PDB file of C-alpha atoms in Angstrom:
ATOM      1  CA  MET A   7      -0.082   0.209  -0.070  1.00 73.00           C
ATOM      2  CA  PRO A   8       1.348   3.357  -0.843  1.00 81.00           C
ATOM      3  CA  ASP A   9       2.570   5.644   1.955  1.00 91.00           C
ATOM      4  CA  TYR A  10       0.542   8.776   2.408  1.00 96.00           C
ATOM      5  CA  PRO A  11       1.250  11.490   1.448  1.00 98.00           C
ATOM      6  CA  GLY A  12       2.365  10.759  -1.664  1.00 97.00           C
ATOM      7  CA  TYR A  13       5.647  12.834  -1.714  1.00 98.00           C
ATOM      8  CA  LEU A  14       7.125   9.986   0.978  1.00 98.00           C
ATOM      9  CA  ASN A  15       6.430   7.445  -1.959  1.00 98.00           C
ATOM     10  CA  ALA A  16       8.464   9.588  -4.565  1.00 98.00           C
ATOM     11  CA  TYR A  17      11.106  10.462  -1.919  1.00 98.00           C
ATOM     12  CA  LYS A  18      12.049   6.841  -0.951  1.00 98.00           C
ATOM     13  CA  SER A  19      11.837   5.997  -5.139  1.00 98.00           C
ATOM     14  CA  GLY A  20      14.206   8.659  -5.598  1.00 98.00           C
ATOM     15  CA  GLU A  21      11.639  10.420  -7.899  1.00 98.00           C
ATOM     16  CA  LEU A  22      11.039  13.271  -5.622  1.00 98.00           C
ATOM     17  CA  LYS A  23      15.088  14.059  -6.307  1.00 98.00           C
ATOM     18  CA  LYS A  24      14.783  14.084  -9.554  1.00 98.00           C
ATOM     19  CA  ILE A  25      12.200  16.687 -10.340  1.00 98.00           C
ATOM     20  CA  ALA A  26      13.287  18.993  -7.753  1.00 98.00           C
ATOM     21  CA  ASP A  27      17.156  18.519  -9.806  1.00 98.00           C
ATOM     22  CA  ALA A  28      15.363  19.406 -12.640  1.00 98.00           C
ATOM     23  CA  LEU A  29      13.563  22.317 -11.998  1.00 98.00           C
ATOM     24  CA  PHE A  30      15.955  23.951  -9.977  1.00 98.00           C
ATOM     25  CA  LEU A  31      18.372  23.551 -12.947  1.00 98.00           C
ATOM     26  CA  SER A  32      16.027  25.239 -15.463  1.00 98.00           C
ATOM     27  CA  LEU A  33      15.495  28.214 -13.049  1.00 98.00           C
ATOM     28  CA  LYS A  34      18.638  29.077 -15.785  1.00 98.00           C
ATOM     29  CA  SER A  35      16.460  29.933 -18.318  1.00 98.00           C
ATOM     30  CA  CYS A  36      13.341  30.112 -16.033  1.00 98.00           C
ATOM     31  CA  GLN A  37      10.455  29.474 -17.241  1.00 98.00           C
ATOM     32  CA  ILE A  38       8.555  27.913 -14.343  1.00 98.00           C
ATOM     33  CA  CYS A  39       5.444  30.249 -14.972  1.00 98.00           C
ATOM     34  CA  PRO A  40       3.055  31.445 -17.507  1.00 98.00           C
ATOM     35  CA  ARG A  41       5.661  34.508 -18.133  1.00 98.00           C
ATOM     36  CA  ARG A  42       8.698  32.567 -19.437  1.00 98.00           C
ATOM     37  CA  CYS A  43      11.024  35.186 -18.512  1.00 98.00           C
ATOM     38  CA  LYS A  44      13.837  33.185 -19.536  1.00 98.00           C
ATOM     39  CA  VAL A  45      16.462  34.868 -16.806  1.00 98.00           C
ATOM     40  CA  ASN A  46      18.958  33.282 -15.213  1.00 98.00           C
ATOM     41  CA  ARG A  47      17.751  32.755 -11.578  1.00 98.00           C
ATOM     42  CA  LEU A  48      20.577  30.735 -10.805  1.00 98.00           C
ATOM     43  CA  ASP A  49      22.843  33.576 -11.141  1.00 98.00           C
ATOM     44  CA  ASN A  50      20.078  35.923  -9.290  1.00 98.00           C
ATOM     45  CA  LYS A  51      19.320  37.671 -12.519  1.00 98.00           C
ATOM     46  CA  LYS A  52      15.228  38.383 -11.475  1.00 98.00           C
ATOM     47  CA  GLY A  53      12.117  38.439 -13.928  1.00 98.00           C
ATOM     48  CA  PHE A  54       8.717  39.760 -13.434  1.00 98.00           C
ATOM     49  CA  CYS A  55       8.342  37.789 -10.166  1.00 98.00           C
ATOM     50  CA  LYS A  56      11.548  39.643  -8.329  1.00 98.00           C
ATOM     51  CA  THR A  57      12.655  36.371  -6.997  1.00 98.00           C
ATOM     52  CA  ALA A  58      16.385  35.111  -7.464  1.00 98.00           C
ATOM     53  CA  ARG A  59      18.019  31.997  -6.375  1.00 98.00           C
ATOM     54  CA  LEU A  60      16.614  31.147  -2.863  1.00 98.00           C
ATOM     55  CA  PRO A  61      12.777  31.569  -2.002  1.00 98.00           C
ATOM     56  CA  GLU A  62      11.788  34.357   0.334  1.00 98.00           C
ATOM     57  CA  ILE A  63       9.561  33.886   3.185  1.00 98.00           C
ATOM     58  CA  PHE A  64       7.350  37.211   4.463  1.00 98.00           C
ATOM     59  CA  SER A  65       5.884  35.126   7.498  1.00 98.00           C
ATOM     60  CA  PHE A  66       4.342  31.500   8.501  1.00 98.00           C
ATOM     61  CA  MET A  67       2.058  30.322  11.122  1.00 98.00           C
ATOM     62  CA  ALA A  68      -0.506  27.630  12.159  1.00 98.00           C
ATOM     63  CA  HIS A  69      -3.467  29.254  10.258  1.00 98.00           C
ATOM     64  CA  HIS A  70      -7.166  28.840  11.317  1.00 97.00           C
ATOM     65  CA  GLY A  71      -9.387  30.863   8.903  1.00 94.00           C
ATOM     66  CA  GLU A  72      -8.672  28.790   6.034  1.00 96.00           C
ATOM     67  CA  GLU A  73     -11.914  26.488   4.768  1.00 96.00           C
ATOM     68  CA  PRO A  74     -12.987  24.051   7.493  1.00 96.00           C
ATOM     69  CA  PRO A  75     -11.187  20.794   6.435  1.00 97.00           C
ATOM     70  CA  ILE A  76      -7.714  22.518   5.328  1.00 98.00           C
ATOM     71  CA  SER A  77      -7.416  24.362   9.121  1.00 98.00           C
ATOM     72  CA  GLY A  78      -9.133  21.844  11.004  1.00 97.00           C
ATOM     73  CA  THR A  79      -8.701  21.866  14.589  1.00 97.00           C
ATOM     74  CA  GLY A  80      -4.830  22.034  14.652  1.00 98.00           C
ATOM     75  CA  GLY A  81      -4.522  24.396  11.875  1.00 98.00           C
ATOM     76  CA  SER A  82      -2.843  24.668   8.459  1.00 98.00           C
ATOM     77  CA  GLY A  83       0.924  25.090   8.362  1.00 98.00           C
ATOM     78  CA  THR A  84       0.867  28.124   6.058  1.00 98.00           C
ATOM     79  CA  ILE A  85       4.002  29.578   4.746  1.00 98.00           C
ATOM     80  CA  PHE A  86       3.444  32.964   2.997  1.00 98.00           C
ATOM     81  CA  PHE A  87       5.658  33.625   0.296  1.00 98.00           C
ATOM     82  CA  SER A  88       6.874  36.689  -0.541  1.00 98.00           C
ATOM     83  CA  HIS A  89       6.550  37.777  -4.747  1.00 98.00           C
ATOM     84  CA  CYS A  90       4.355  36.530  -7.244  1.00 98.00           C
ATOM     85  CA  ASN A  91       4.164  36.017 -11.234  1.00 98.00           C
ATOM     86  CA  LEU A  92       0.440  37.426 -11.000  1.00 98.00           C
ATOM     87  CA  GLY A  93       0.395  41.783 -10.358  1.00 98.00           C
ATOM     88  CA  CYS A  94      -3.446  42.346  -9.353  1.00 98.00           C
ATOM     89  CA  VAL A  95      -3.916  45.691  -8.856  1.00 98.00           C
ATOM     90  CA  TYR A  96      -6.558  44.292  -5.890  1.00 98.00           C
ATOM     91  CA  CYS A  97      -4.321  42.403  -3.884  1.00 97.00           C
ATOM     92  CA  GLN A  98      -4.964  42.019  -0.088  1.00 95.00           C
ATOM     93  CA  ASN A  99      -1.510  40.479   0.320  1.00 96.00           C
ATOM     94  CA  TYR A 100       0.246  43.673  -1.819  1.00 96.00           C
ATOM     95  CA  GLU A 101       3.042  44.466   1.473  1.00 96.00           C
ATOM     96  CA  PHE A 102       4.586  40.796   0.764  1.00 97.00           C
ATOM     97  CA  SER A 103       3.123  39.974  -2.641  1.00 97.00           C
ATOM     98  CA  GLN A 104       3.516  42.915  -4.572  1.00 96.00           C
ATOM     99  CA  LEU A 105       6.101  45.154  -2.338  1.00 95.00           C
ATOM    100  CA  GLY A 106       7.863  42.499  -1.388  1.00 94.00           C
ATOM    101  CA  LYS A 107       8.192  42.262   2.032  1.00 97.00           C
ATOM    102  CA  GLY A 108      10.219  39.038   3.605  1.00 98.00           C
ATOM    103  CA  ARG A 109      13.680  37.713   3.887  1.00 98.00           C
ATOM    104  CA  VAL A 110      15.136  35.387   2.035  1.00 98.00           C
ATOM    105  CA  TYR A 111      15.461  31.276   3.377  1.00 98.00           C
ATOM    106  CA  ALA A 112      17.888  28.970   2.714  1.00 98.00           C
ATOM    107  CA  PHE A 113      16.877  25.464   1.966  1.00 98.00           C
ATOM    108  CA  SER A 114      17.587  24.073   5.184  1.00 98.00           C
ATOM    109  CA  GLU A 115      15.900  27.103   6.869  1.00 98.00           C
ATOM    110  CA  LEU A 116      12.659  26.494   5.252  1.00 98.00           C
ATOM    111  CA  ALA A 117      12.572  22.944   6.034  1.00 98.00           C
ATOM    112  CA  ARG A 118      12.971  23.854   9.390  1.00 98.00           C
ATOM    113  CA  VAL A 119      10.225  25.788   9.357  1.00 98.00           C
ATOM    114  CA  MET A 120       8.035  23.116   7.893  1.00 99.00           C
ATOM    115  CA  LEU A 121       8.648  21.405  10.379  1.00 98.00           C
ATOM    116  CA  LYS A 122       8.331  23.772  13.329  1.00 98.00           C
ATOM    117  CA  LEU A 123       4.721  23.553  11.342  1.00 98.00           C
ATOM    118  CA  GLN A 124       4.181  19.861  11.679  1.00 98.00           C
ATOM    119  CA  SER A 125       5.618  20.139  15.312  1.00 98.00           C
ATOM    120  CA  GLN A 126       2.813  22.408  16.191  1.00 98.00           C
ATOM    121  CA  GLY A 127       0.173  20.399  15.242  1.00 98.00           C
ATOM    122  CA  CYS A 128      -0.834  21.413  12.177  1.00 98.00           C
ATOM    123  CA  HIS A 129      -2.597  19.315   9.594  1.00 98.00           C
ATOM    124  CA  ASN A 130      -0.565  20.315   6.756  1.00 98.00           C
ATOM    125  CA  ILE A 131       2.254  22.162   4.784  1.00 98.00           C
ATOM    126  CA  ASN A 132      -0.130  24.958   3.036  1.00 98.00           C
ATOM    127  CA  LEU A 133       2.123  26.460   0.831  1.00 98.00           C
ATOM    128  CA  VAL A 134       0.687  29.954  -0.768  1.00 98.00           C
ATOM    129  CA  THR A 135       1.292  31.426  -3.785  1.00 98.00           C
ATOM    130  CA  PRO A 136       4.455  28.920  -4.628  1.00 98.00           C
ATOM    131  CA  THR A 137       4.394  29.064  -8.182  1.00 98.00           C
ATOM    132  CA  HIS A 138       7.449  31.455  -8.338  1.00 98.00           C
ATOM    133  CA  VAL A 139       9.352  29.140  -6.186  1.00 98.00           C
ATOM    134  CA  LEU A 140       8.160  25.736  -6.825  1.00 98.00           C
ATOM    135  CA  PRO A 141      11.837  24.601  -7.348  1.00 98.00           C
ATOM    136  CA  GLN A 142      13.024  25.831  -3.990  1.00 98.00           C
ATOM    137  CA  ILE A 143      10.154  24.541  -2.177  1.00 99.00           C
ATOM    138  CA  LEU A 144      10.984  21.002  -3.379  1.00 98.00           C
ATOM    139  CA  LYS A 145      14.762  21.216  -3.149  1.00 98.00           C
ATOM    140  CA  SER A 146      13.608  22.036   0.731  1.00 98.00           C
ATOM    141  CA  LEU A 147      11.020  19.359   1.000  1.00 98.00           C
ATOM    142  CA  GLU A 148      13.832  16.520   0.596  1.00 98.00           C
ATOM    143  CA  LEU A 149      15.207  18.292   3.159  1.00 98.00           C
ATOM    144  CA  ALA A 150      12.082  17.975   5.822  1.00 98.00           C
ATOM    145  CA  ILE A 151      11.129  14.169   4.136  1.00 98.00           C
ATOM    146  CA  SER A 152      15.168  13.561   5.842  1.00 98.00           C
ATOM    147  CA  GLY A 153      14.046  15.863   9.050  1.00 98.00           C
ATOM    148  CA  GLY A 154      10.626  13.646   9.406  1.00 98.00           C
ATOM    149  CA  LEU A 155       7.789  15.385   7.892  1.00 98.00           C
ATOM    150  CA  LYS A 156       4.483  13.641   7.086  1.00 98.00           C
ATOM    151  CA  ILE A 157       1.622  15.850   6.984  1.00 98.00           C
ATOM    152  CA  PRO A 158       0.277  16.638   3.502  1.00 98.00           C
ATOM    153  CA  LEU A 159       1.433  19.415   0.938  1.00 98.00           C
ATOM    154  CA  VAL A 160      -1.433  22.199   0.107  1.00 98.00           C
ATOM    155  CA  TYR A 161      -0.534  23.642  -3.196  1.00 98.00           C
ATOM    156  CA  ASN A 162      -2.245  27.119  -2.563  1.00 98.00           C
ATOM    157  CA  THR A 163      -2.046  28.943  -6.247  1.00 98.00           C
ATOM    158  CA  SER A 164      -3.200  31.844  -7.506  1.00 98.00           C
ATOM    159  CA  GLY A 165      -4.082  29.571 -10.748  1.00 98.00           C
ATOM    160  CA  TYR A 166      -1.327  30.679 -12.538  1.00 98.00           C
ATOM    161  CA  GLU A 167       0.517  28.023 -13.796  1.00 98.00           C
ATOM    162  CA  LEU A 168       1.710  25.807 -16.513  1.00 98.00           C
ATOM    163  CA  ALA A 169       0.145  22.088 -16.740  1.00 98.00           C
ATOM    164  CA  GLY A 170       3.108  20.650 -17.751  1.00 98.00           C
ATOM    165  CA  VAL A 171       4.779  21.932 -14.758  1.00 98.00           C
ATOM    166  CA  ILE A 172       1.707  21.191 -12.202  1.00 98.00           C
ATOM    167  CA  LYS A 173       1.765  17.195 -13.797  1.00 98.00           C
ATOM    168  CA  SER A 174       5.626  17.200 -12.658  1.00 98.00           C
ATOM    169  CA  LEU A 175       4.248  17.251  -9.409  1.00 98.00           C
ATOM    170  CA  ALA A 176       2.089  14.045  -9.852  1.00 98.00           C
ATOM    171  CA  GLY A 177       2.481  11.858  -6.549  1.00 97.00           C
ATOM    172  CA  ILE A 178       4.416  14.731  -4.911  1.00 98.00           C
ATOM    173  CA  VAL A 179       1.395  17.475  -4.088  1.00 98.00           C
ATOM    174  CA  ASP A 180      -1.946  15.950  -2.480  1.00 98.00           C
ATOM    175  CA  ILE A 181      -3.955  18.599  -2.320  1.00 98.00           C
ATOM    176  CA  TYR A 182      -4.836  21.930  -4.590  1.00 98.00           C
ATOM    177  CA  LEU A 183      -6.384  25.131  -2.875  1.00 98.00           C
ATOM    178  CA  ALA A 184      -6.220  26.640  -6.652  1.00 98.00           C
ATOM    179  CA  ASP A 185      -7.843  30.016  -7.844  1.00 98.00           C
ATOM    180  CA  SER A 186      -9.971  30.259 -10.790  1.00 98.00           C
ATOM    181  CA  ARG A 187      -9.703  34.120 -10.505  1.00 98.00           C
ATOM    182  CA  TYR A 188     -11.627  34.998 -14.415  1.00 98.00           C
ATOM    183  CA  GLY A 189     -13.371  34.075 -17.042  1.00 98.00           C
ATOM    184  CA  ASP A 190     -12.256  37.169 -19.379  1.00 98.00           C
ATOM    185  CA  ASN A 191      -9.086  37.456 -20.246  1.00 98.00           C
ATOM    186  CA  LEU A 192      -9.311  41.287 -20.995  1.00 98.00           C
ATOM    187  CA  VAL A 193     -10.242  41.637 -16.894  1.00 98.00           C
ATOM    188  CA  SER A 194      -7.352  39.825 -16.440  1.00 98.00           C
ATOM    189  CA  ARG A 195      -5.094  41.905 -17.975  1.00 98.00           C
ATOM    190  CA  LYS A 196      -6.568  44.568 -16.278  1.00 98.00           C
ATOM    191  CA  LEU A 197      -6.458  43.677 -13.299  1.00 98.00           C
ATOM    192  CA  SER A 198      -3.578  40.864 -12.664  1.00 98.00           C
ATOM    193  CA  LYS A 199      -1.451  41.908 -15.972  1.00 98.00           C
ATOM    194  CA  ALA A 200      -2.032  38.372 -17.516  1.00 98.00           C
ATOM    195  CA  GLY A 201      -3.776  38.825 -20.654  1.00 98.00           C
ATOM    196  CA  ASP A 202      -3.715  34.792 -20.981  1.00 98.00           C
ATOM    197  CA  TYR A 203      -4.645  33.774 -17.567  1.00 98.00           C
ATOM    198  CA  VAL A 204      -7.994  32.068 -18.247  1.00 98.00           C
ATOM    199  CA  LYS A 205      -6.861  29.550 -21.060  1.00 98.00           C
ATOM    200  CA  TYR A 206      -3.289  28.446 -18.562  1.00 98.00           C
ATOM    201  CA  ASN A 207      -5.811  28.845 -15.546  1.00 99.00           C
ATOM    202  CA  GLN A 208      -7.651  26.042 -16.938  1.00 98.00           C
ATOM    203  CA  GLU A 209      -5.154  24.041 -18.749  1.00 98.00           C
ATOM    204  CA  ALA A 210      -3.441  23.389 -15.063  1.00 99.00           C
ATOM    205  CA  LEU A 211      -6.945  22.981 -13.438  1.00 99.00           C
ATOM    206  CA  LYS A 212      -7.881  20.415 -15.820  1.00 98.00           C
ATOM    207  CA  GLU A 213      -4.365  19.039 -14.629  1.00 98.00           C
ATOM    208  CA  MET A 214      -5.011  18.819 -11.274  1.00 99.00           C
ATOM    209  CA  HIS A 215      -8.203  17.343 -11.323  1.00 98.00           C
ATOM    210  CA  ARG A 216      -6.597  14.751 -13.626  1.00 98.00           C
ATOM    211  CA  GLN A 217      -4.086  13.902 -10.872  1.00 98.00           C
ATOM    212  CA  VAL A 218      -6.078  13.999  -7.801  1.00 98.00           C
ATOM    213  CA  GLY A 219      -9.700  14.431  -8.720  1.00 98.00           C
ATOM    214  CA  VAL A 220     -12.972  15.651  -6.784  1.00 98.00           C
ATOM    215  CA  ALA A 221     -11.751  16.067  -2.888  1.00 98.00           C
ATOM    216  CA  GLU A 222     -11.458  13.338  -0.153  1.00 98.00           C
ATOM    217  CA  PHE A 223     -11.816  13.908   3.641  1.00 97.00           C
ATOM    218  CA  SER A 224     -10.888  11.784   6.310  1.00 96.00           C
ATOM    219  CA  ALA A 225     -13.283  10.709   8.983  1.00 96.00           C
ATOM    220  CA  ASP A 226     -12.622  13.607  11.149  1.00 95.00           C
ATOM    221  CA  GLY A 227     -13.638  16.100   8.089  1.00 96.00           C
ATOM    222  CA  LEU A 228     -10.020  16.869   6.891  1.00 98.00           C
ATOM    223  CA  ILE A 229      -9.008  16.628   3.586  1.00 98.00           C
ATOM    224  CA  LYS A 230      -6.534  14.018   2.504  1.00 98.00           C
ATOM    225  CA  ARG A 231      -6.062  14.387  -1.093  1.00 98.00           C
ATOM    226  CA  GLY A 232      -8.133  16.475  -3.904  1.00 98.00           C
ATOM    227  CA  LEU A 233      -8.842  19.855  -5.585  1.00 98.00           C
ATOM    228  CA  ILE A 234     -11.076  22.669  -4.318  1.00 98.00           C
ATOM    229  CA  ILE A 235     -11.343  25.382  -6.062  1.00 98.00           C
ATOM    230  CA  ARG A 236     -11.548  29.448  -5.005  1.00 98.00           C
ATOM    231  CA  HIS A 237     -13.437  32.364  -7.040  1.00 98.00           C
ATOM    232  CA  LEU A 238     -13.176  35.475  -5.601  1.00 98.00           C
ATOM    233  CA  VAL A 239     -16.438  37.455  -6.474  1.00 98.00           C
ATOM    234  CA  LEU A 240     -15.361  41.250  -7.951  1.00 98.00           C
ATOM    235  CA  PRO A 241     -17.841  43.941  -8.290  1.00 98.00           C
ATOM    236  CA  ASN A 242     -19.495  44.397 -11.444  1.00 98.00           C
ATOM    237  CA  ARG A 243     -19.480  40.818 -12.695  1.00 98.00           C
ATOM    238  CA  SER A 244     -15.967  41.563 -13.210  1.00 98.00           C
ATOM    239  CA  SER A 245     -14.519  37.934 -12.336  1.00 98.00           C
ATOM    240  CA  GLN A 246     -17.232  36.812 -14.569  1.00 98.00           C
ATOM    241  CA  THR A 247     -18.757  34.367 -11.954  1.00 98.00           C
ATOM    242  CA  GLU A 248     -20.663  32.491 -15.090  1.00 98.00           C
ATOM    243  CA  LYS A 249     -17.691  31.231 -17.181  1.00 98.00           C
ATOM    244  CA  VAL A 250     -15.683  30.679 -14.320  1.00 98.00           C
ATOM    245  CA  MET A 251     -18.653  27.473 -13.193  1.00 98.00           C
ATOM    246  CA  LYS A 252     -19.512  26.583 -16.711  1.00 98.00           C
ATOM    247  CA  PHE A 253     -15.883  25.651 -17.049  1.00 98.00           C
ATOM    248  CA  ILE A 254     -15.922  23.772 -13.399  1.00 98.00           C
ATOM    249  CA  ALA A 255     -19.213  21.939 -14.179  1.00 98.00           C
ATOM    250  CA  GLY A 256     -18.773  21.155 -17.744  1.00 98.00           C
ATOM    251  CA  GLU A 257     -14.774  19.994 -18.039  1.00 98.00           C
ATOM    252  CA  LEU A 258     -13.815  19.196 -14.796  1.00 98.00           C
ATOM    253  CA  SER A 259     -17.211  17.721 -12.323  1.00 98.00           C
ATOM    254  CA  GLN A 260     -19.920  19.058 -11.102  1.00 98.00           C
ATOM    255  CA  ASP A 261     -18.849  17.301  -7.583  1.00 98.00           C
ATOM    256  CA  THR A 262     -15.822  19.646  -7.871  1.00 98.00           C
ATOM    257  CA  HIS A 263     -15.825  21.243  -4.158  1.00 98.00           C
ATOM    258  CA  VAL A 264     -15.801  25.120  -4.766  1.00 98.00           C
ATOM    259  CA  SER A 265     -14.776  27.998  -2.488  1.00 98.00           C
ATOM    260  CA  LEU A 266     -17.014  30.681  -3.199  1.00 98.00           C
ATOM    261  CA  MET A 267     -15.115  33.902  -1.511  1.00 97.00           C
ATOM    262  CA  SER A 268     -17.086  37.506  -0.794  1.00 96.00           C
ATOM    263  CA  GLN A 269     -14.212  38.907   1.293  1.00 95.00           C
ATOM    264  CA  TYR A 270     -13.314  41.305  -1.640  1.00 97.00           C
ATOM    265  CA  LEU A 271     -12.335  45.287  -0.485  1.00 96.00           C
ATOM    266  CA  PRO A 272     -10.579  47.606  -2.460  1.00 97.00           C
ATOM    267  CA  TYR A 273      -6.625  46.933  -1.035  1.00 97.00           C
ATOM    268  CA  HIS A 274      -3.348  47.959  -3.184  1.00 97.00           C
ATOM    269  CA  LEU A 275      -4.615  50.051  -6.039  1.00 97.00           C
ATOM    270  CA  ALA A 276      -8.285  49.126  -6.676  1.00 97.00           C
ATOM    271  CA  SER A 277      -9.379  52.527  -5.461  1.00 96.00           C
ATOM    272  CA  GLY A 278      -7.897  53.881  -9.352  1.00 97.00           C
ATOM    273  CA  TYR A 279     -10.143  51.514 -11.154  1.00 98.00           C
ATOM    274  CA  PRO A 280     -13.815  52.430 -10.882  1.00 97.00           C
ATOM    275  CA  LYS A 281     -15.419  48.990 -10.954  1.00 98.00           C
ATOM    276  CA  ILE A 282     -13.442  47.754  -8.461  1.00 98.00           C
ATOM    277  CA  ASN A 283     -12.987  50.682  -6.558  1.00 98.00           C
ATOM    278  CA  ARG A 284     -16.028  49.471  -3.879  1.00 97.00           C
ATOM    279  CA  ARG A 285     -16.178  46.613  -1.976  1.00 96.00           C
ATOM    280  CA  LEU A 286     -18.997  43.663  -2.996  1.00 97.00           C
ATOM    281  CA  LYS A 287     -22.588  44.315  -2.814  1.00 97.00           C
ATOM    282  CA  LYS A 288     -24.732  41.237  -0.880  1.00 96.00           C
ATOM    283  CA  GLU A 289     -26.525  41.388  -4.134  1.00 97.00           C
ATOM    284  CA  GLU A 290     -23.931  41.054  -6.380  1.00 97.00           C
ATOM    285  CA  TYR A 291     -22.561  37.512  -4.167  1.00 97.00           C
ATOM    286  CA  GLN A 292     -25.994  36.302  -3.946  1.00 97.00           C
ATOM    287  CA  GLU A 293     -26.108  36.182  -7.440  1.00 97.00           C
ATOM    288  CA  ALA A 294     -22.921  34.263  -7.248  1.00 97.00           C
ATOM    289  CA  LYS A 295     -24.499  32.020  -5.471  1.00 97.00           C
ATOM    290  CA  GLU A 296     -27.644  31.525  -7.498  1.00 97.00           C
ATOM    291  CA  ILE A 297     -24.793  31.012 -10.505  1.00 98.00           C
ATOM    292  CA  LEU A 298     -23.323  27.896  -8.332  1.00 97.00           C
ATOM    293  CA  GLU A 299     -26.845  26.314  -7.717  1.00 96.00           C
ATOM    294  CA  ARG A 300     -27.641  26.861 -11.842  1.00 97.00           C
ATOM    295  CA  TYR A 301     -24.270  24.537 -12.695  1.00 98.00           C
ATOM    296  CA  HIS A 302     -25.057  22.382  -9.779  1.00 97.00           C
ATOM    297  CA  LEU A 303     -21.608  22.802  -8.235  1.00 98.00           C
ATOM    298  CA  LEU A 304     -23.254  22.260  -4.702  1.00 96.00           C
ATOM    299  CA  ASN A 305     -20.381  21.012  -2.356  1.00 97.00           C
ATOM    300  CA  GLY A 306     -18.050  23.685  -1.422  1.00 96.00           C
ATOM    301  CA  TRP A 307     -18.399  26.599   1.286  1.00 96.00           C
ATOM    302  CA  ILE A 308     -19.454  30.027   1.196  1.00 95.00           C
ATOM    303  CA  GLN A 309     -18.748  32.437   3.464  1.00 90.00           C
ATOM    304  CA  GLU A 310     -21.224  32.913   6.213  1.00 69.00           C
ATOM    305  CA  SER A 311     -20.034  36.300   7.068  1.00 62.00           C
ATOM    306  CA  TYR A 312     -20.679  38.534   4.133  1.00 55.00           C
ATOM    307  CA  GLY A 313     -17.206  40.375   3.205  1.00 50.00           C
ATOM    308  CA  ALA A 314     -15.907  39.176   6.228  1.00 46.00           C
ATOM    309  CA  GLU A 315     -11.836  38.784   5.855  1.00 42.00           C
ATOM    310  CA  ARG A 316     -10.667  35.963   7.420  1.00 42.00           C
ATOM    311  CA  PHE A 317     -13.020  32.764   5.957  1.00 41.00           C
ATOM    312  CA  ALA A 318     -15.712  30.772   7.056  1.00 40.00           C
ATOM    313  CA  GLY A 319     -17.453  28.854   5.229  1.00 44.00           C
ATOM    314  CA  VAL A 320     -20.137  26.269   5.278  1.00 41.00           C
ATOM    315  CA  ASN A 321     -20.938  23.361   3.119  1.00 47.00           C
ATOM    316  CA  ILE A 322     -23.661  24.615   0.610  1.00 42.00           C
ATOM    317  CA  LYS A 323     -24.846  20.840   0.643  1.00 39.00           C
ATOM    318  CA  PRO A 324     -24.443  19.455   3.980  1.00 32.00           C
ATOM    319  CA  LYS A 325     -22.352  15.273   3.519  1.00 28.00           C
TER     320      LYS A 325
END
């Protein structure tokens, strides 16, 4: 019977080392994300993500505000990486995602962070915005496993990914927590500097679904394996919720767990964009919930407290 989490099998077989080494060496001409900047990050050159050879981290903690099966009772061992491969004008984490607050961590230090979070009783290691530092994470993961890491990884991504890179994570990542932010590339270009977001997001989500399928839960309600898709509802239908849900229901599965988020507030540069320079209205969030129901996406969570910054979820359809 295979070990759980999956990365233990990949570690024992040598596959984890093989993938980690290959991805790390690819940073010599970085094409780890759809930006394909082709800068030599091994020589500390920087592209769009403003990250060189080593990862930078803003903070880490036991997070109790994620979706219930991720936070559980012990919290999710969340690591907030600095910088991002998107440029969202409304990002609530802009201080470290856009402005770069944080510090450089050696691989051994990142491994110790993972082990510390495990020792605190966290249920998983929640990698927030991991895309641009995936090779460095995998190199650190090898060290953490040798030190006794044995809780699953949550790949918590903006969804702006290359499906080919995600494919390399098969058997390493058990839980994907992925955004599907937009249904329209014109909007993603204006709000996140990514005019091809929809294409790459949908290709990556298909690969995640192929790997881990619909979310599976333990007897105590924790997620063991699977895909959860987050969708942040933006004012004035800017996120094109209808198109996103149509894709999920039609090309993934109606059983997909969707986390419909109402917490939008006009952070960072959003005040300069008339369509999103205010908080979400209750009727806008209600419309998004009705779209979920119309596409029979009845597994997942809505936010109990409308507009709350901290996530609190309930099942749309009780299990």
